[in-house]
């Protein structure tokens, strides 16, 4: 996976953009409580995106299995 991500231009572009924006934030911009709230919100957003990716991957796998089953059954007929 790491090799794939290193070669994926869209992923690398997204990662670079996220770093540029994160680097604009400094420690003195927010209170400790505000940083905790920001961190919690980002964690939940990342968790949600991860769950979406998991569900989409799983659905794609199920769709592929269904397609392969249909092809196999058609060939046996």
GROMACS .gro file of C-alpha atoms in nm:
model
   77
    1UNK     CA    1   0.000   0.000   0.000
    2UNK     CA    2   0.281   0.241   0.086
    3UNK     CA    3   0.432   0.203  -0.261
    4UNK     CA    4   0.092   0.262  -0.421
    5UNK     CA    5   0.035   0.578  -0.215
    6UNK     CA    6   0.382   0.711  -0.297
    7UNK     CA    7   0.300   0.680  -0.668
    8UNK     CA    8  -0.057   0.811  -0.647
    9UNK     CA    9  -0.051   1.173  -0.764
   10UNK     CA   10  -0.394   1.266  -0.628
   11UNK     CA   11  -0.309   1.127  -0.283
   12UNK     CA   12   0.026   1.306  -0.279
   13UNK     CA   13  -0.138   1.632  -0.389
   14UNK     CA   14  -0.400   1.601  -0.116
   15UNK     CA   15  -0.137   1.518   0.147
   16UNK     CA   16   0.073   1.819   0.042
   17UNK     CA   17  -0.228   2.055   0.053
   18UNK     CA   18  -0.323   1.932   0.400
   19UNK     CA   19   0.033   1.991   0.525
   20UNK     CA   20   0.047   2.343   0.378
   21UNK     CA   21  -0.277   2.435   0.555
   22UNK     CA   22  -0.178   2.269   0.882
   23UNK     CA   23   0.158   2.450   0.877
   24UNK     CA   24  -0.028   2.783   0.878
   25UNK     CA   25  -0.159   2.705   1.225
   26UNK     CA   26   0.057   2.803   1.519
   27UNK     CA   27   0.039   2.712   1.885
   28UNK     CA   28  -0.046   3.065   1.995
   29UNK     CA   29  -0.350   3.095   1.766
   30UNK     CA   30  -0.578   2.896   1.997
   31UNK     CA   31  -0.618   2.815   2.363
   32UNK     CA   32  -0.546   2.465   2.491
   33UNK     CA   33  -0.920   2.394   2.506
   34UNK     CA   34  -0.969   2.517   2.150
   35UNK     CA   35  -0.683   2.296   2.028
   36UNK     CA   36  -0.846   1.997   2.200
   37UNK     CA   37  -1.177   2.075   2.031
   38UNK     CA   38  -1.007   2.111   1.691
   39UNK     CA   39  -0.819   1.785   1.746
   40UNK     CA   40  -1.140   1.604   1.844
   41UNK     CA   41  -1.324   1.738   1.540
   42UNK     CA   42  -1.042   1.634   1.306
   43UNK     CA   43  -1.027   1.288   1.466
   44UNK     CA   44  -1.399   1.237   1.413
   45UNK     CA   45  -1.379   1.364   1.056
   46UNK     CA   46  -1.091   1.126   0.982
   47UNK     CA   47  -1.276   0.836   1.145
   48UNK     CA   48  -1.582   0.912   0.934
   49UNK     CA   49  -1.375   0.926   0.614
   50UNK     CA   50  -1.206   0.599   0.708
   51UNK     CA   51  -1.541   0.429   0.767
   52UNK     CA   52  -1.664   0.558   0.432
   53UNK     CA   53  -1.357   0.414   0.262
   54UNK     CA   54  -1.401   0.081   0.441
   55UNK     CA   55  -1.769   0.058   0.343
   56UNK     CA   56  -1.697   0.159  -0.019
   57UNK     CA   57  -1.415  -0.096  -0.045
   58UNK     CA   58  -1.637  -0.367   0.104
   59UNK     CA   59  -1.922  -0.283  -0.133
   60UNK     CA   60  -1.685  -0.292  -0.429
   61UNK     CA   61  -1.560  -0.633  -0.321
   62UNK     CA   62  -1.916  -0.765  -0.285
   63UNK     CA   63  -2.007  -0.623  -0.627
   64UNK     CA   64  -1.703  -0.788  -0.786
   65UNK     CA   65  -1.785  -1.124  -0.623
   66UNK     CA   66  -2.143  -1.100  -0.747
   67UNK     CA   67  -2.022  -1.020  -1.098
   68UNK     CA   68  -1.775  -1.311  -1.098
   69UNK     CA   69  -2.047  -1.545  -0.969
   70UNK     CA   70  -2.283  -1.437  -1.249
   71UNK     CA   71  -2.011  -1.489  -1.512
   72UNK     CA   72  -1.923  -1.831  -1.368
   73UNK     CA   73  -2.288  -1.939  -1.360
   74UNK     CA   74  -2.349  -1.818  -1.717
   75UNK     CA   75  -2.051  -2.016  -1.843
   76UNK     CA   76  -2.177  -2.332  -1.669
   77UNK     CA   77  -2.520  -2.301  -1.836
   0.00000   0.00000   0.00000
